[in-house]
Coordinates of C-alpha atoms in Angstrom, one line a residue:
M1 CA 32.5 1.1 -27.6
A2 CA 29.4 -1.1 -28.4
P3 CA 26.3 0.4 -29.7
T4 CA 23.7 1.0 -26.9
P5 CA 20.0 1.0 -27.3
I6 CA 18.2 4.4 -27.9
A7 CA 16.2 5.7 -25.1
R8 CA 12.7 6.4 -25.2
T9 CA 12.4 9.6 -27.2
S10 CA 9.3 12.4 -27.5
A11 CA 6.7 11.4 -30.0
N12 CA 6.5 15.3 -30.7
T13 CA 10.2 15.4 -31.6
P14 CA 11.1 13.8 -34.6
P15 CA 14.7 12.8 -35.5
L16 CA 17.0 16.1 -36.2
A17 CA 18.0 16.6 -39.6
A18 CA 21.5 18.4 -39.6
P19 CA 21.7 21.4 -41.6
A20 CA 23.4 22.1 -44.4
S21 CA 26.1 23.7 -43.1
R22 CA 26.8 20.5 -41.1
H23 CA 27.2 16.7 -42.7
P24 CA 23.7 15.8 -44.3
H25 CA 24.4 12.2 -42.6
V26 CA 24.4 13.0 -38.9
S27 CA 22.0 13.9 -36.5
I28 CA 21.1 13.7 -32.6
R29 CA 18.2 12.1 -31.0
I30 CA 17.7 13.5 -27.1
S31 CA 15.3 11.3 -24.8
D32 CA 12.7 13.1 -23.0
D33 CA 14.1 13.5 -19.9
G34 CA 17.5 15.2 -21.1
M35 CA 19.3 12.1 -19.4
H36 CA 20.6 10.7 -23.1
A37 CA 21.8 11.8 -26.3
H38 CA 22.2 9.4 -29.7
L39 CA 24.2 9.7 -32.2
L40 CA 22.4 8.3 -35.6
C41 CA 24.2 8.0 -38.7
S42 CA 23.3 7.2 -41.9
L43 CA 25.1 6.0 -45.0
P44 CA 25.2 7.6 -48.3
S45 CA 24.2 4.5 -51.3
G46 CA 27.0 2.2 -51.7
A47 CA 29.5 3.7 -48.9
V48 CA 30.8 1.9 -46.4
T49 CA 32.5 4.5 -44.3
L50 CA 31.1 8.2 -43.4
P51 CA 34.3 10.0 -43.2
L52 CA 33.7 12.6 -40.3
T53 CA 36.4 14.7 -38.5
L54 CA 36.6 15.0 -34.6
D55 CA 35.7 18.6 -34.7
Q56 CA 32.7 18.1 -37.4
L57 CA 30.9 15.8 -34.9
R58 CA 31.8 18.4 -31.7
T59 CA 30.2 21.1 -34.2
V60 CA 26.9 18.8 -34.0
L61 CA 26.9 18.4 -30.4
K62 CA 27.4 22.0 -29.6
A63 CA 24.5 22.8 -32.1
H64 CA 22.1 20.6 -30.2
G65 CA 23.4 22.1 -26.4
I66 CA 24.9 19.4 -25.7
T67 CA 27.5 19.7 -22.4
R68 CA 31.1 18.0 -23.9
N69 CA 33.0 16.5 -20.6
E70 CA 36.0 13.8 -21.0
T71 CA 33.6 11.4 -21.3
V72 CA 31.9 12.4 -24.0
D73 CA 34.9 13.3 -25.7
A74 CA 36.3 10.1 -25.4
S75 CA 33.0 8.7 -26.8
L76 CA 33.4 10.8 -29.8
A77 CA 36.6 10.3 -30.4
D78 CA 35.6 6.5 -30.3
Y79 CA 32.5 7.4 -32.6
A80 CA 34.8 9.3 -35.5
Q81 CA 37.3 6.3 -35.5
A82 CA 34.2 4.1 -36.1
L83 CA 33.0 6.3 -39.1
N84 CA 36.1 5.6 -40.6
D85 CA 36.5 1.8 -40.3
P86 CA 34.5 0.0 -43.0
T87 CA 34.1 -3.2 -40.3
R88 CA 32.3 -1.1 -37.9
C89 CA 30.7 1.5 -39.5
P90 CA 28.0 -0.1 -41.5
G91 CA 27.0 -0.8 -37.6
L92 CA 26.5 2.3 -36.6
A93 CA 24.1 3.5 -39.7
K94 CA 22.0 0.0 -38.2
E95 CA 21.9 1.4 -34.3
P96 CA 21.9 4.7 -32.4
F97 CA 25.2 5.3 -30.5
L98 CA 25.1 6.6 -27.0
I99 CA 27.0 10.0 -27.0
A100 CA 26.0 11.7 -23.9
H101 CA 24.3 10.9 -20.7
G102 CA 23.4 13.0 -17.8
K103 CA 23.5 11.9 -13.5
L104 CA 20.7 11.5 -11.6
P105 CA 20.5 13.3 -8.4
I106 CA 21.2 11.5 -5.1
E107 CA 18.1 11.9 -2.7
A108 CA 18.8 13.3 0.8
T109 CA 18.9 10.6 3.6
D110 CA 16.8 11.4 7.0
P111 CA 19.0 10.5 10.1
F112 CA 18.2 7.6 11.8
I113 CA 19.4 4.9 14.4
G114 CA 22.0 2.4 13.1
A115 CA 22.0 -1.1 15.1
P116 CA 25.0 -1.1 17.8
E117 CA 27.3 -3.3 17.6
Q118 CA 25.9 -6.3 20.0
G119 CA 22.6 -5.9 17.5
V120 CA 20.1 -3.4 17.2
V121 CA 16.9 -3.2 19.8
D122 CA 13.7 -4.2 17.4
P123 CA 10.9 -2.2 18.8
S124 CA 8.6 -4.3 16.8
A125 CA 9.6 -7.4 19.1
L126 CA 8.0 -5.8 22.1
E127 CA 11.0 -7.2 24.4
P128 CA 11.4 -5.7 27.8
I129 CA 14.9 -3.7 28.3
P130 CA 16.8 -3.2 31.0
A131 CA 18.5 0.4 32.2
G132 CA 21.6 0.8 30.4
T133 CA 20.9 -0.9 27.5
V134 CA 22.4 0.8 23.9
I135 CA 19.5 0.8 21.7
G136 CA 21.2 2.1 18.8
H137 CA 24.1 4.9 17.1
V138 CA 23.2 8.2 15.8
V139 CA 24.0 8.1 11.9
P140 CA 24.1 11.4 10.6
G141 CA 21.4 12.3 7.9
R142 CA 22.6 13.3 4.4
H143 CA 21.7 16.3 2.0
G144 CA 20.8 15.6 -1.5
I145 CA 22.9 16.0 -4.1
P146 CA 21.2 17.6 -7.7
G147 CA 22.0 15.9 -11.0
V148 CA 22.4 17.1 -14.4
T149 CA 21.1 16.5 -17.9
V150 CA 23.0 16.4 -21.1
F151 CA 22.5 19.9 -21.4
G152 CA 24.1 20.6 -18.3
T153 CA 20.8 21.7 -16.6
A154 CA 20.9 20.9 -12.9
I155 CA 18.4 18.1 -11.5
S156 CA 17.2 19.3 -7.9
P157 CA 16.8 16.1 -5.3
Q158 CA 12.9 15.4 -4.9
R159 CA 13.0 15.4 -1.1
S160 CA 15.2 18.1 1.0
L161 CA 16.5 16.3 4.2
G162 CA 13.9 16.0 6.6
K163 CA 13.7 16.4 10.7
T164 CA 15.6 14.2 13.1
F165 CA 14.3 11.4 14.9
R166 CA 13.3 12.6 18.5
L167 CA 14.2 11.3 22.0
G168 CA 11.5 10.7 24.4
D169 CA 11.4 9.9 27.8
G170 CA 13.8 7.4 29.4
L171 CA 16.5 7.7 26.6
R172 CA 19.6 10.0 26.5
F173 CA 22.9 10.2 24.0
D174 CA 25.8 9.2 25.2
Q175 CA 28.9 10.7 23.6
T176 CA 31.3 8.9 25.4
R177 CA 30.3 5.8 23.3
K178 CA 30.3 7.0 19.8
D179 CA 26.8 8.5 19.8
A180 CA 25.5 6.0 21.2
I181 CA 21.4 6.2 22.4
V182 CA 21.0 4.4 26.1
S183 CA 18.1 3.8 28.0
T184 CA 17.7 5.4 31.3
R185 CA 15.8 2.8 32.8
A186 CA 13.7 -0.3 32.3
G187 CA 10.9 -0.8 29.8
L188 CA 9.7 -1.1 26.9
L189 CA 11.5 0.8 23.3
A190 CA 8.6 2.1 21.4
H191 CA 8.7 3.9 18.1
E192 CA 6.6 5.6 16.7
G193 CA 7.2 8.1 13.2
D194 CA 10.0 9.9 14.1
H195 CA 10.0 9.7 18.2
Y196 CA 11.6 7.1 19.9
R197 CA 11.0 6.7 24.4
I198 CA 10.8 3.7 26.8
V199 CA 7.2 3.1 28.1
K200 CA 5.5 1.2 30.5
L201 CA 5.4 -2.3 30.4
T202 CA 2.5 -4.2 32.2
T203 CA 4.0 -7.9 32.7
I204 CA 1.2 -10.3 34.1
E205 CA 3.1 -13.4 35.5
G206 CA 0.5 -16.0 35.1
D207 CA -3.1 -16.9 33.4
V208 CA -5.7 -14.1 32.8
N209 CA -8.8 -16.0 33.6
A210 CA -12.4 -15.5 35.3
Q211 CA -10.7 -15.3 38.8
T212 CA -8.2 -12.8 38.0
G213 CA -10.4 -10.5 36.6
S214 CA -10.3 -9.1 32.9
I215 CA -7.3 -6.4 32.0
D216 CA -7.6 -2.7 30.5
S217 CA -4.4 -1.3 30.1
P218 CA -3.2 2.7 28.9
T219 CA 0.0 0.6 28.7
D220 CA 1.8 -2.2 26.6
V221 CA 1.0 -5.7 28.2
R222 CA 2.8 -8.8 28.6
I223 CA 1.3 -11.6 29.5
R224 CA 3.4 -14.6 30.9
G225 CA 0.7 -17.5 30.5
S226 CA -2.5 -17.7 28.3
I227 CA -5.9 -15.7 28.4
K228 CA -8.6 -18.1 29.3
T229 CA -12.3 -18.2 28.2
G230 CA -13.9 -15.6 29.6
A231 CA -11.6 -13.0 30.1
R232 CA -10.7 -10.5 28.0
V233 CA -7.6 -8.4 27.6
R234 CA -7.5 -4.6 26.4
S235 CA -4.3 -2.4 25.9
Q236 CA -4.3 1.2 24.0
R237 CA -0.9 0.1 22.6
S238 CA 0.7 -3.4 22.3
I239 CA 0.1 -7.1 23.9
V240 CA 2.3 -10.0 23.7
I241 CA 0.7 -13.2 25.0
E242 CA 3.6 -16.1 25.5
G243 CA 1.3 -18.8 25.9
Q244 CA -2.4 -18.8 24.2
I245 CA -5.6 -16.9 23.6
E246 CA -8.0 -20.3 24.5
G247 CA -11.5 -18.7 24.3
G248 CA -10.7 -15.3 26.0
S249 CA -10.5 -12.1 23.9
A250 CA -8.2 -9.6 23.1
S251 CA -8.3 -6.1 21.8
S252 CA -4.8 -3.8 20.9
Q253 CA -4.5 -0.3 19.5
H254 CA -0.9 -1.3 18.5
R255 CA 0.6 -4.9 17.6
L256 CA -0.7 -8.0 18.9
I257 CA 1.9 -11.1 19.1
V258 CA 0.3 -14.9 20.6
R259 CA 3.4 -16.9 20.7
E260 CA 1.3 -20.5 20.9
G261 CA -1.7 -19.7 19.0
I262 CA -5.4 -18.4 19.2
F263 CA -8.1 -20.5 19.6
G264 CA -12.1 -19.9 20.0
S265 CA -15.1 -21.8 20.0
T266 CA -18.4 -21.6 18.1
T267 CA -19.4 -18.8 19.2
R268 CA -16.0 -17.2 17.7
P269 CA -14.5 -15.0 20.2
R270 CA -13.6 -11.4 18.6
I271 CA -9.8 -11.0 18.8
H272 CA -8.8 -7.0 17.6
S273 CA -5.4 -5.9 16.2
G274 CA -5.0 -2.1 15.4
G275 CA -1.5 -2.8 13.9
W276 CA -0.1 -6.0 12.9
A277 CA -0.9 -9.4 14.4
R278 CA 1.4 -12.5 14.2
T279 CA 0.5 -15.9 15.7
P280 CA 1.4 -20.0 14.6
I281 CA -2.0 -20.8 14.5
C282 CA -5.7 -19.4 14.6
E283 CA -8.7 -21.4 14.6
Q284 CA -12.4 -20.1 15.0
V285 CA -12.2 -16.8 16.2
L286 CA -13.4 -13.2 14.7
L287 CA -10.0 -11.6 13.8
L288 CA -10.1 -7.8 13.1
C289 CA -6.6 -6.2 11.9
D290 CA -5.9 -2.7 11.0
S291 CA -2.7 -3.8 9.5
G292 CA -0.7 -7.3 8.2
L293 CA -1.6 -10.8 9.5
E294 CA 1.6 -13.5 9.7
I295 CA 0.4 -16.9 10.6
D296 CA 2.7 -19.8 10.5
H297 CA 0.9 -22.9 10.8
R298 CA -2.9 -22.9 9.6
M299 CA -5.8 -20.7 10.1
V300 CA -8.9 -22.8 10.5
N301 CA -12.6 -21.3 10.2
C302 CA -12.0 -18.0 11.3
N303 CA -13.7 -15.2 10.4
A304 CA -11.2 -12.7 9.1
L305 CA -11.3 -9.2 8.1
I306 CA -7.7 -7.5 7.5
R307 CA -6.9 -4.5 6.2
G308 CA -3.0 -4.7 5.1
R309 CA -1.8 -8.0 3.9
I310 CA -2.0 -11.6 4.8
E311 CA 1.5 -13.5 5.0
M312 CA 1.3 -17.7 5.4
P313 CA 4.3 -18.8 3.3
E314 CA 4.1 -22.2 5.1
G315 CA 0.4 -22.1 6.5
A316 CA -3.0 -22.6 5.5
I317 CA -6.3 -21.3 4.9
I318 CA -8.8 -23.8 6.0
G319 CA -12.6 -22.8 5.9
G320 CA -14.3 -19.7 7.2
T321 CA -14.3 -16.6 5.3
T322 CA -11.1 -14.5 5.2
W323 CA -10.5 -10.9 3.0
A324 CA -7.3 -9.3 3.0
R325 CA -7.5 -5.8 1.5
E326 CA -3.9 -5.6 0.4
G327 CA -4.1 -9.4 -0.7
L328 CA -3.0 -12.6 0.8
A329 CA -0.1 -15.6 0.0
A330 CA -0.4 -18.7 1.3
H331 CA 1.3 -22.1 1.3
T332 CA -2.2 -23.6 0.9
I333 CA -5.7 -22.7 0.3
G334 CA -8.6 -24.8 1.1
C335 CA -8.0 -28.6 2.2
E336 CA -8.6 -32.1 0.6
S337 CA -12.0 -33.1 2.1
G338 CA -13.3 -30.1 0.1
A339 CA -14.0 -27.4 3.3
D340 CA -16.2 -24.5 2.1
T341 CA -13.4 -22.0 2.8
L342 CA -14.1 -18.2 1.3
V343 CA -11.1 -15.8 0.6
G344 CA -11.5 -12.1 -0.9
A345 CA -8.9 -9.8 -1.4
G346 CA -9.0 -5.9 -2.8
A347 CA -12.3 -4.1 -1.8
P348 CA -14.6 -6.2 -0.1
P349 CA -17.7 -7.4 -2.2
W350 CA -20.6 -6.7 0.6
Y351 CA -18.7 -3.1 1.1
L352 CA -18.6 -2.4 -2.9
Q353 CA -22.7 -3.1 -2.7
R354 CA -23.0 -0.7 0.3
C355 CA -21.2 2.3 -1.3
A356 CA -24.1 1.5 -4.9
D357 CA -27.0 1.5 -2.5
R358 CA -25.0 4.9 -0.6
A359 CA -24.7 6.5 -4.0
R360 CA -28.2 5.8 -5.2
L361 CA -29.6 7.1 -1.8
I362 CA -27.6 10.1 -2.2
A363 CA -28.5 10.8 -5.9
T364 CA -32.6 10.2 -4.7
H365 CA -32.1 12.4 -1.9
Q366 CA -30.2 15.1 -3.8
E367 CA -33.3 14.9 -6.0
Q368 CA -36.0 15.4 -3.7
A369 CA -33.7 18.3 -2.6
R370 CA -33.8 19.9 -6.0
A371 CA -37.6 19.3 -6.6
L372 CA -38.6 20.5 -3.2
R373 CA -36.7 24.1 -3.5
G374 CA -37.8 24.3 -7.0
R375 CA -41.5 24.2 -5.5
L376 CA -41.0 26.7 -2.9
A377 CA -38.6 29.2 -5.0
P378 CA -42.0 30.9 -6.1
L379 CA -43.3 31.3 -2.7
V380 CA -40.1 31.8 -1.1
V381 CA -40.1 35.0 -3.7
N382 CA -43.4 35.5 -2.8
M383 CA -43.1 35.3 1.2
N384 CA -44.6 38.7 2.1
R385 CA -48.1 38.2 0.7
L386 CA -48.5 34.7 2.1
T387 CA -50.6 34.1 4.9
G388 CA -48.9 33.5 8.4
H389 CA -49.8 30.1 8.5
Q390 CA -48.6 29.4 4.5
R391 CA -45.3 31.0 5.7
E392 CA -45.2 28.9 8.3
Q393 CA -45.7 25.8 5.7
V394 CA -42.9 27.3 4.0
T395 CA -40.2 27.6 6.7
H396 CA -41.1 23.9 7.7
L397 CA -40.6 22.8 3.8
L398 CA -37.6 24.6 3.3
C399 CA -36.0 23.2 7.3
R400 CA -37.2 20.1 5.8
C401 CA -35.0 20.6 2.5
E402 CA -32.3 21.8 4.5
Q403 CA -32.0 18.6 6.3
I404 CA -32.1 16.1 3.3
E405 CA -28.9 18.4 1.9
E406 CA -27.0 17.5 5.3
L407 CA -27.8 14.0 5.1
V408 CA -26.4 14.0 1.7
R409 CA -23.3 16.0 3.4
T410 CA -23.1 13.2 5.9
S411 CA -23.5 10.1 4.0
S412 CA -20.8 11.9 1.2
C413 CA -18.8 12.3 4.2
E414 CA -18.6 9.0 5.4
G415 CA -18.2 7.2 2.0
Q416 CA -15.1 8.7 1.9
N417 CA -13.9 7.9 5.3
E418 CA -15.2 4.3 4.3
D419 CA -13.3 4.3 1.1
S420 CA -10.0 5.0 3.1
I421 CA -10.6 2.0 5.2
F422 CA -11.3 -0.8 2.7
Q423 CA -10.4 0.4 -0.6
P424 CA -6.8 -1.2 -1.6
D425 CA -3.3 1.0 -1.8
H426 CA -2.7 -1.5 -4.7
P427 CA -4.5 -4.2 -7.3
A428 CA -4.6 -7.0 -4.7
R429 CA -3.5 -10.7 -5.6
I430 CA -4.6 -14.0 -3.8
E431 CA -1.7 -16.6 -4.3
A432 CA -0.9 -20.0 -3.3
Q433 CA 2.2 -21.4 -3.5
H434 CA 1.6 -25.6 -3.7
A435 CA -2.2 -25.6 -4.2
I436 CA -5.6 -24.4 -4.1
H437 CA -8.0 -27.4 -3.3
A438 CA -12.1 -27.9 -4.5
G439 CA -14.2 -26.0 -2.6
V440 CA -12.5 -23.3 -2.1
R441 CA -14.5 -20.1 -3.5
I442 CA -12.8 -16.6 -4.5
R443 CA -13.8 -13.5 -4.7
L444 CA -12.4 -10.0 -5.7
G445 CA -14.9 -7.0 -7.2
M446 CA -18.3 -8.4 -7.1
L447 CA -17.8 -12.0 -8.2
E448 CA -17.1 -15.0 -7.2
A449 CA -15.3 -17.9 -8.6
R450 CA -15.6 -21.7 -7.6
I451 CA -12.6 -24.1 -7.6
T452 CA -13.7 -27.6 -8.8
A453 CA -10.5 -29.3 -9.0
R454 CA -7.9 -28.8 -7.4
I455 CA -4.8 -26.5 -8.9
D456 CA -1.4 -26.7 -8.5
G457 CA 0.8 -24.0 -7.2
P458 CA 2.2 -21.8 -8.0
V459 CA -0.9 -20.0 -8.7
S460 CA -1.8 -16.0 -8.5
I461 CA -5.6 -15.0 -9.0
F462 CA -6.4 -11.3 -10.1
E463 CA -8.8 -9.1 -11.4
R464 CA -8.8 -7.9 -15.0
T465 CA -11.0 -6.6 -17.6
M466 CA -12.3 -9.4 -19.9
E467 CA -12.2 -9.6 -23.5
G468 CA -15.3 -8.6 -24.2
G469 CA -15.4 -5.7 -21.2
G470 CA -16.3 -6.1 -17.8
L471 CA -13.8 -7.3 -15.1
G472 CA -13.1 -10.9 -14.6
I473 CA -10.9 -13.0 -12.3
W474 CA -8.1 -14.1 -13.9
M475 CA -5.7 -17.3 -12.6
R476 CA -1.8 -16.9 -13.6
G477 CA -0.3 -21.2 -13.1
P478 CA 2.8 -22.5 -13.1
R479 CA 3.4 -22.3 -16.4
G480 CA 2.9 -18.3 -16.6
E481 CA -0.2 -18.4 -18.7
A482 CA -3.1 -16.3 -17.3
V483 CA -6.5 -18.0 -17.9
P484 CA -10.0 -16.1 -16.6
L485 CA -11.8 -18.5 -14.3
P486 CA -15.8 -18.8 -14.6
A487 CA -16.7 -16.5 -12.4
E488 CA -20.2 -15.2 -11.2
P489 CA -21.7 -11.9 -9.7
I490 CA -22.5 -12.2 -6.0
P491 CA -26.3 -11.7 -5.6
T492 CA -27.4 -8.4 -4.0
E493 CA -29.2 -9.8 -1.3
V494 CA -26.4 -12.1 -0.4
L495 CA -24.3 -8.9 0.1
R496 CA -26.5 -6.6 1.6
T497 CA -26.9 -9.4 4.6
E498 CA -23.4 -9.8 4.7
A499 CA -22.9 -6.0 4.9
T500 CA -25.5 -5.4 7.9
A501 CA -23.7 -8.8 9.9
M502 CA -20.4 -6.8 9.6
L503 CA -21.4 -3.6 11.1
P504 CA -20.2 -4.4 14.5
A505 CA -17.0 -5.2 13.1
L506 CA -17.1 -2.0 10.8
A507 CA -17.3 0.0 14.2
D508 CA -14.6 -1.2 15.7
I509 CA -12.4 -0.8 12.6
K510 CA -13.5 2.6 12.5
S511 CA -12.9 3.3 16.3
S512 CA -9.3 2.2 15.6
A513 CA -8.6 4.3 12.7
E514 CA -9.5 7.0 14.0
H515 CA -7.1 6.4 16.9

């Protein structure tokens, strides 16, 4: 058996030397998690073998509480044979030998709906299904199986069997078809958490325009045509548009799919999706997404605020301002003509400035409240000695103090809510598979880097601590080397102006997050 590299070892646990009652040249090292045990041997000076019997090695294992089984005994026998072999023993003295390993627990799995023979019905496709459609088959859940350490100690699974899924209106079990789940009426399959149901789908056969009027629906909406200039479609669920959005606006609380593209104008109509959005082309709109965004070809002169990740493996971002909380990946960023293109990831700089301003304001109010209460404390203690007019003034100032403290609590709560909206779950990156052109501005944190010459991809740009301290913007190019990009802090007044301009969009995002 070839020696196995040693596992991580506790810094507080030095290699264990064998007591005098056992062989002085054999010890055991056990990993922190108790999942690996290694034998270590040291040869006496000039020796090429270490004659040990199998029983002696078993004694070493027993002294350290290692549980033996057939696998351990087989490894032990091979180790004993190798110690007595002058061609193998010197190698064992250089590398620890894995003699026992534990078994990780197998986590429980929840019941789920598996694909039917003709293919699973994907709720995200927003395709209506007729009555009698098999949407899937029940796959039973499985209880977790405990693991075990090299000491024989059981390791419980971290999660237990969760709740089963729930079937709502329009679905039933069909025991005659291998536990199939069948739709009892036509509609749209909706999947929210562990709840499946068939919901009503509002279908518009043609265009939505000024003549037809706007739409405000509590159900999922499917439009066979397009949304024309001046028209608006709102849904408390999802929207699917088979045509285009041509100067109109759309707002969904769940997903938004536009098959042929979104085209705005210089007024940049507002498009909002409470979930993820998908379209091949997006031009000249204000685009807000509470989840991810998928674009096939291009995004041109848009103001996009995306709380998830932007995926454009074959697409280009040209012009406008694009921000993605969880990062973005595009084929190309910018264009050869050098169009001013601003892209950012992570927490937006204007929001970070808003946080800094809020923190300073909270600190100022807290100091005001403390100072005011300090001045009023002697008067409150001697309230009975004050005149009626003085007591009235003290009471007024105490109320003012409570108003300031309430303002502090409100501002702190507002900051926590906005953190949940804008702070990324993971370090965000900006990636371009093909190229980043001159004219592109990259924003990460409170810094901005200007691209002055074309950079061929694949390129990954991220935030990292500089050698002299502080954060900087770094780039990793095709060769894999990370280099810093020249970056400057964004002027405070610029960020405050941007924060003010984003207040209407911020209100929409907060409203959607509450839903």
